Structure formats: structure tokens, C-alpha cells
Amino acid sequence: SELTPEARDRLAESVEQYLTDADDATRRIVTAVAGLLAKVAYADGDYSTEEEATIRQELSRVHGLSSAGVDAICGLLADHIGRVALLGDHDWTRDLGELAGRELRLEVLEVLIEMAVADQVLKHAEQTQLRRIAKALSLTQDEYNALQAKHRDKLSTLS
């Protein structure tokens, strides 16, 4: 879609607008995490209220991001989740690879897994997406498996 790059830009602009006291690296990390959360949330083609609540909760943890900023980013994602989710995640995983240490990348993967199970089912499409992101973040299959194992009861082999 020709609007796809616009969705990426709008997400970055929202983060920049509401995270004014942060440096460029921090804004890029927050944008990457928000984009990846949206991508995983929509991996199954549905954006549930539980998934939106999880994104809201994770963004609320960002130091310096006001509730108005969380609302703006969540509103953008609610309105354009399909476009944001269609974006390739190379820029976001590259930014995290360059700017975030291994511990932060593991924490991001854990947050993404939490996003995927927000609706109480870890579907095959979500697992595939998460494995690909883990690899792009230079995390191992064992690290992914250890984080996913916490949610083994939610694995779906049929979806």
C-alpha cells in the first residue's frame, strides 16, 4: 500500500511529539517497540481490546511518555493497525539491534510474547512472527523457547 510508509512516519512522529525530553536513540527504541507490538497484535488479523490494553500498559511504562502520548499512539494504532502491521519490521529490529543491549532485546521479546497471548491463545501466525522477530533481534531459539514456555498452556496448534 502506498500509505504504508506514511503509517511508519506517523508512528515515529507521534513518539517524537510526546517523548520530547528523550534522545533520538530512546525515541527510535520506543517507536520500534510500538511498531513491533502492533505487528504482533495484528499477526492473526484481529486487533482485540485485550491487545490494545496490553499495548497501552506497555507504553505506560515508558519514562517520560505522558498519558496523552499513550492515548495518541494507541489511537493511531487503533485507526491504522492494518497499515502499521503490514510494514516490514526490518527498520525496527535493526534499530533495536543497534541501540538496545541483549537484556533489553530479551525484554522486548518477552513483551511481544505477552502481547501475543493477551487474548489467551498463542496462535501459529503469532508464533511464526515472534520467531522471526527473535532471530532478527539476534536472539537464539533457546531464548525464544524459554520465554514462550511460560505460556505453553496457551499454544494453539490449530490456528
PDB file of C-alpha atoms in Angstrom:
ATOM      1  CA  SER A   1       0.000   0.000   0.000  1.00  0.00           C
ATOM      2  CA  GLU A   2       1.282   3.460  -0.823  1.00  0.00           C
ATOM      3  CA  LEU A   3       0.122   4.586   2.619  1.00  0.00           C
ATOM      4  CA  THR A   4       2.375   2.086   4.390  1.00  0.00           C
ATOM      5  CA  PRO A   5       5.441   4.360   4.707  1.00  0.00           C
ATOM      6  CA  GLU A   6       3.122   7.108   5.923  1.00  0.00           C
ATOM      7  CA  ALA A   7       1.991   4.848   8.773  1.00  0.00           C
ATOM      8  CA  ARG A   8       5.623   4.298   9.816  1.00  0.00           C
ATOM      9  CA  ASP A   9       6.287   8.048   9.705  1.00  0.00           C
ATOM     10  CA  ARG A  10       3.135   8.865  11.660  1.00  0.00           C
ATOM     11  CA  LEU A  11       4.091   6.405  14.390  1.00  0.00           C
ATOM     12  CA  ALA A  12       7.595   7.892  14.665  1.00  0.00           C
ATOM     13  CA  GLU A  13       6.150  11.430  14.676  1.00  0.00           C
ATOM     14  CA  SER A  14       3.714  10.549  17.473  1.00  0.00           C
ATOM     15  CA  VAL A  15       6.508   9.144  19.599  1.00  0.00           C
ATOM     16  CA  GLU A  16       8.676  12.191  18.900  1.00  0.00           C
ATOM     17  CA  GLN A  17       5.828  14.595  19.672  1.00  0.00           C
ATOM     18  CA  TYR A  18       5.057  13.041  23.055  1.00  0.00           C
ATOM     19  CA  LEU A  19       8.537  11.944  24.134  1.00  0.00           C
ATOM     20  CA  THR A  20      10.160  15.349  23.816  1.00  0.00           C
ATOM     21  CA  ASP A  21      12.691  15.015  26.639  1.00  0.00           C
ATOM     22  CA  ALA A  22      14.152  11.787  25.269  1.00  0.00           C
ATOM     23  CA  ASP A  23      17.157  11.498  22.985  1.00  0.00           C
ATOM     24  CA  ASP A  24      16.886  10.215  19.428  1.00  0.00           C
ATOM     25  CA  ALA A  25      18.003   6.697  20.369  1.00  0.00           C
ATOM     26  CA  THR A  26      15.289   6.386  23.013  1.00  0.00           C
ATOM     27  CA  ARG A  27      12.625   7.641  20.611  1.00  0.00           C
ATOM     28  CA  ARG A  28      13.773   5.128  17.988  1.00  0.00           C
ATOM     29  CA  ILE A  29      13.608   2.298  20.535  1.00  0.00           C
ATOM     30  CA  VAL A  30      10.113   3.297  21.684  1.00  0.00           C
ATOM     31  CA  THR A  31       8.939   3.614  18.063  1.00  0.00           C
ATOM     32  CA  ALA A  32      10.392   0.172  17.291  1.00  0.00           C
ATOM     33  CA  VAL A  33       8.705  -1.424  20.286  1.00  0.00           C
ATOM     34  CA  ALA A  34       5.350   0.214  19.475  1.00  0.00           C
ATOM     35  CA  GLY A  35       5.595  -0.898  15.849  1.00  0.00           C
ATOM     36  CA  LEU A  36       6.517  -4.462  16.778  1.00  0.00           C
ATOM     37  CA  LEU A  37       3.717  -4.599  19.356  1.00  0.00           C
ATOM     38  CA  ALA A  38       1.269  -3.578  16.626  1.00  0.00           C
ATOM     39  CA  LYS A  39       2.730  -6.125  14.213  1.00  0.00           C
ATOM     40  CA  VAL A  40       2.361  -8.981  16.713  1.00  0.00           C
ATOM     41  CA  ALA A  41      -1.065  -7.773  17.863  1.00  0.00           C
ATOM     42  CA  TYR A  42      -2.343  -7.941  14.298  1.00  0.00           C
ATOM     43  CA  ALA A  43      -0.451 -11.097  13.252  1.00  0.00           C
ATOM     44  CA  ASP A  44      -3.690 -13.083  13.443  1.00  0.00           C
ATOM     45  CA  GLY A  45      -5.640 -10.422  11.512  1.00  0.00           C
ATOM     46  CA  ASP A  46      -7.546  -9.241  14.584  1.00  0.00           C
ATOM     47  CA  TYR A  47      -6.829  -6.375  16.996  1.00  0.00           C
ATOM     48  CA  SER A  48      -8.656  -7.189  20.206  1.00  0.00           C
ATOM     49  CA  THR A  49      -9.422  -4.950  23.149  1.00  0.00           C
ATOM     50  CA  GLU A  50      -7.096  -7.136  25.245  1.00  0.00           C
ATOM     51  CA  GLU A  51      -4.274  -6.479  22.791  1.00  0.00           C
ATOM     52  CA  GLU A  52      -4.937  -2.750  22.821  1.00  0.00           C
ATOM     53  CA  ALA A  53      -4.925  -2.800  26.625  1.00  0.00           C
ATOM     54  CA  THR A  54      -1.581  -4.610  26.579  1.00  0.00           C
ATOM     55  CA  ILE A  55      -0.060  -2.018  24.235  1.00  0.00           C
ATOM     56  CA  ARG A  56      -1.439   0.750  26.446  1.00  0.00           C
ATOM     57  CA  GLN A  57       0.057  -0.914  29.536  1.00  0.00           C
ATOM     58  CA  GLU A  58       3.478  -1.368  27.924  1.00  0.00           C
ATOM     59  CA  LEU A  59       3.605   2.199  26.599  1.00  0.00           C
ATOM     60  CA  SER A  60       2.610   3.476  30.046  1.00  0.00           C
ATOM     61  CA  ARG A  61       5.884   2.025  31.349  1.00  0.00           C
ATOM     62  CA  VAL A  62       7.943   4.344  29.130  1.00  0.00           C
ATOM     63  CA  HIS A  63       9.560   7.007  31.294  1.00  0.00           C
ATOM     64  CA  GLY A  64       8.603  10.472  30.066  1.00  0.00           C
ATOM     65  CA  LEU A  65       5.677   9.379  27.897  1.00  0.00           C
ATOM     66  CA  SER A  66       2.550  11.126  29.155  1.00  0.00           C
ATOM     67  CA  SER A  67      -0.898   9.562  29.235  1.00  0.00           C
ATOM     68  CA  ALA A  68      -1.776  11.894  26.340  1.00  0.00           C
ATOM     69  CA  GLY A  69       1.132  10.366  24.418  1.00  0.00           C
ATOM     70  CA  VAL A  70      -0.030   6.842  25.207  1.00  0.00           C
ATOM     71  CA  ASP A  71      -3.539   7.820  24.072  1.00  0.00           C
ATOM     72  CA  ALA A  72      -2.218   9.349  20.842  1.00  0.00           C
ATOM     73  CA  ILE A  73      -0.089   6.336  19.940  1.00  0.00           C
ATOM     74  CA  CYS A  74      -2.846   3.876  20.830  1.00  0.00           C
ATOM     75  CA  GLY A  75      -5.324   5.954  18.813  1.00  0.00           C
ATOM     76  CA  LEU A  76      -3.013   5.919  15.809  1.00  0.00           C
ATOM     77  CA  LEU A  77      -2.604   2.165  16.103  1.00  0.00           C
ATOM     78  CA  ALA A  78      -6.348   1.616  16.519  1.00  0.00           C
ATOM     79  CA  ASP A  79      -7.040   3.649  13.389  1.00  0.00           C
ATOM     80  CA  HIS A  80      -4.189   2.254  11.284  1.00  0.00           C
ATOM     81  CA  ILE A  81      -3.288  -1.140  12.779  1.00  0.00           C
ATOM     82  CA  GLY A  82      -3.561  -2.876   9.414  1.00  0.00           C
ATOM     83  CA  ARG A  83      -1.207  -0.421   7.738  1.00  0.00           C
ATOM     84  CA  VAL A  84       1.291  -0.467  10.594  1.00  0.00           C
ATOM     85  CA  ALA A  85       1.168  -4.260  10.761  1.00  0.00           C
ATOM     86  CA  LEU A  86       1.825  -4.551   7.028  1.00  0.00           C
ATOM     87  CA  LEU A  87       5.089  -2.683   7.409  1.00  0.00           C
ATOM     88  CA  GLY A  88       8.221  -4.697   7.210  1.00  0.00           C
ATOM     89  CA  ASP A  89       9.847  -4.730  10.605  1.00  0.00           C
ATOM     90  CA  HIS A  90      13.436  -4.535   9.350  1.00  0.00           C
ATOM     91  CA  ASP A  91      13.876  -0.891  10.423  1.00  0.00           C
ATOM     92  CA  TRP A  92      12.520  -1.596  13.884  1.00  0.00           C
ATOM     93  CA  THR A  93      14.546  -4.753  14.502  1.00  0.00           C
ATOM     94  CA  ARG A  94      17.655  -3.030  13.093  1.00  0.00           C
ATOM     95  CA  ASP A  95      17.166  -0.077  15.452  1.00  0.00           C
ATOM     96  CA  LEU A  96      16.776  -2.408  18.417  1.00  0.00           C
ATOM     97  CA  GLY A  97      19.812  -4.408  17.328  1.00  0.00           C
ATOM     98  CA  GLU A  98      21.914  -1.252  17.084  1.00  0.00           C
ATOM     99  CA  LEU A  99      20.583   0.635  20.108  1.00  0.00           C
ATOM    100  CA  ALA A 100      19.497  -1.967  22.657  1.00  0.00           C
ATOM    101  CA  GLY A 101      21.642  -4.386  24.604  1.00  0.00           C
ATOM    102  CA  ARG A 102      20.839  -8.082  24.762  1.00  0.00           C
ATOM    103  CA  GLU A 103      18.881  -7.771  28.031  1.00  0.00           C
ATOM    104  CA  LEU A 104      16.607  -5.082  26.580  1.00  0.00           C
ATOM    105  CA  ARG A 105      16.088  -7.108  23.395  1.00  0.00           C
ATOM    106  CA  LEU A 106      15.108 -10.105  25.537  1.00  0.00           C
ATOM    107  CA  GLU A 107      12.722  -7.889  27.499  1.00  0.00           C
ATOM    108  CA  VAL A 108      11.204  -6.635  24.232  1.00  0.00           C
ATOM    109  CA  LEU A 109      10.720 -10.224  23.037  1.00  0.00           C
ATOM    110  CA  GLU A 110       9.052 -11.100  26.331  1.00  0.00           C
ATOM    111  CA  VAL A 111       6.722  -8.099  25.958  1.00  0.00           C
ATOM    112  CA  LEU A 112       5.903  -9.207  22.394  1.00  0.00           C
ATOM    113  CA  ILE A 113       5.073 -12.703  23.626  1.00  0.00           C
ATOM    114  CA  GLU A 114       2.843 -11.183  26.315  1.00  0.00           C
ATOM    115  CA  MET A 115       1.129  -9.242  23.527  1.00  0.00           C
ATOM    116  CA  ALA A 116       0.573 -12.400  21.533  1.00  0.00           C
ATOM    117  CA  VAL A 117      -1.093 -14.172  24.473  1.00  0.00           C
ATOM    118  CA  ALA A 118      -3.210 -11.185  25.539  1.00  0.00           C
ATOM    119  CA  ASP A 119      -6.223 -12.947  24.019  1.00  0.00           C
ATOM    120  CA  GLN A 120      -5.295 -16.150  25.892  1.00  0.00           C
ATOM    121  CA  VAL A 121      -4.191 -18.054  22.756  1.00  0.00           C
ATOM    122  CA  LEU A 122      -0.772 -18.120  21.115  1.00  0.00           C
ATOM    123  CA  LYS A 123      -1.693 -18.795  17.513  1.00  0.00           C
ATOM    124  CA  HIS A 124       0.589 -20.286  14.894  1.00  0.00           C
ATOM    125  CA  ALA A 125       0.773 -16.999  12.924  1.00  0.00           C
ATOM    126  CA  GLU A 126       1.854 -15.207  16.091  1.00  0.00           C
ATOM    127  CA  GLN A 127       4.464 -17.863  16.898  1.00  0.00           C
ATOM    128  CA  THR A 128       5.897 -17.589  13.389  1.00  0.00           C
ATOM    129  CA  GLN A 129       6.057 -13.806  13.654  1.00  0.00           C
ATOM    130  CA  LEU A 130       7.694 -13.968  17.088  1.00  0.00           C
ATOM    131  CA  ARG A 131      10.318 -16.491  15.984  1.00  0.00           C
ATOM    132  CA  ARG A 132      11.223 -14.336  13.005  1.00  0.00           C
ATOM    133  CA  ILE A 133      11.493 -11.216  15.176  1.00  0.00           C
ATOM    134  CA  ALA A 134      13.613 -13.079  17.748  1.00  0.00           C
ATOM    135  CA  LYS A 135      16.030 -14.107  15.006  1.00  0.00           C
ATOM    136  CA  ALA A 136      16.124 -10.546  13.623  1.00  0.00           C
ATOM    137  CA  LEU A 137      16.959  -9.323  17.145  1.00  0.00           C
ATOM    138  CA  SER A 138      19.909 -11.772  17.232  1.00  0.00           C
ATOM    139  CA  LEU A 139      18.270 -13.819  19.956  1.00  0.00           C
ATOM    140  CA  THR A 140      18.551 -17.585  19.973  1.00  0.00           C
ATOM    141  CA  GLN A 141      15.864 -20.203  19.504  1.00  0.00           C
ATOM    142  CA  ASP A 142      16.589 -21.377  23.070  1.00  0.00           C
ATOM    143  CA  GLU A 143      15.953 -17.865  24.404  1.00  0.00           C
ATOM    144  CA  TYR A 144      12.690 -17.693  22.468  1.00  0.00           C
ATOM    145  CA  ASN A 145      11.660 -21.164  23.673  1.00  0.00           C
ATOM    146  CA  ALA A 146      12.372 -20.259  27.303  1.00  0.00           C
ATOM    147  CA  LEU A 147      10.194 -17.158  27.104  1.00  0.00           C
ATOM    148  CA  GLN A 148       7.411 -18.915  25.206  1.00  0.00           C
ATOM    149  CA  ALA A 149       7.435 -21.843  27.676  1.00  0.00           C
ATOM    150  CA  LYS A 150       5.829 -19.562  30.270  1.00  0.00           C
ATOM    151  CA  HIS A 151       2.705 -19.657  28.077  1.00  0.00           C
ATOM    152  CA  ARG A 152       2.735 -23.281  26.938  1.00  0.00           C
ATOM    153  CA  ASP A 153      -0.887 -23.668  28.089  1.00  0.00           C
ATOM    154  CA  LYS A 154      -1.950 -21.066  25.512  1.00  0.00           C
ATOM    155  CA  LEU A 155      -0.327 -22.651  22.461  1.00  0.00           C
ATOM    156  CA  SER A 156      -2.686 -23.323  19.617  1.00  0.00           C
ATOM    157  CA  THR A 157      -1.818 -25.946  17.026  1.00  0.00           C
ATOM    158  CA  LEU A 158      -4.967 -25.364  15.000  1.00  0.00           C
ATOM    159  CA  SER A 159      -5.000 -21.581  14.494  1.00  0.00           C
TER     160      SER A 159
END
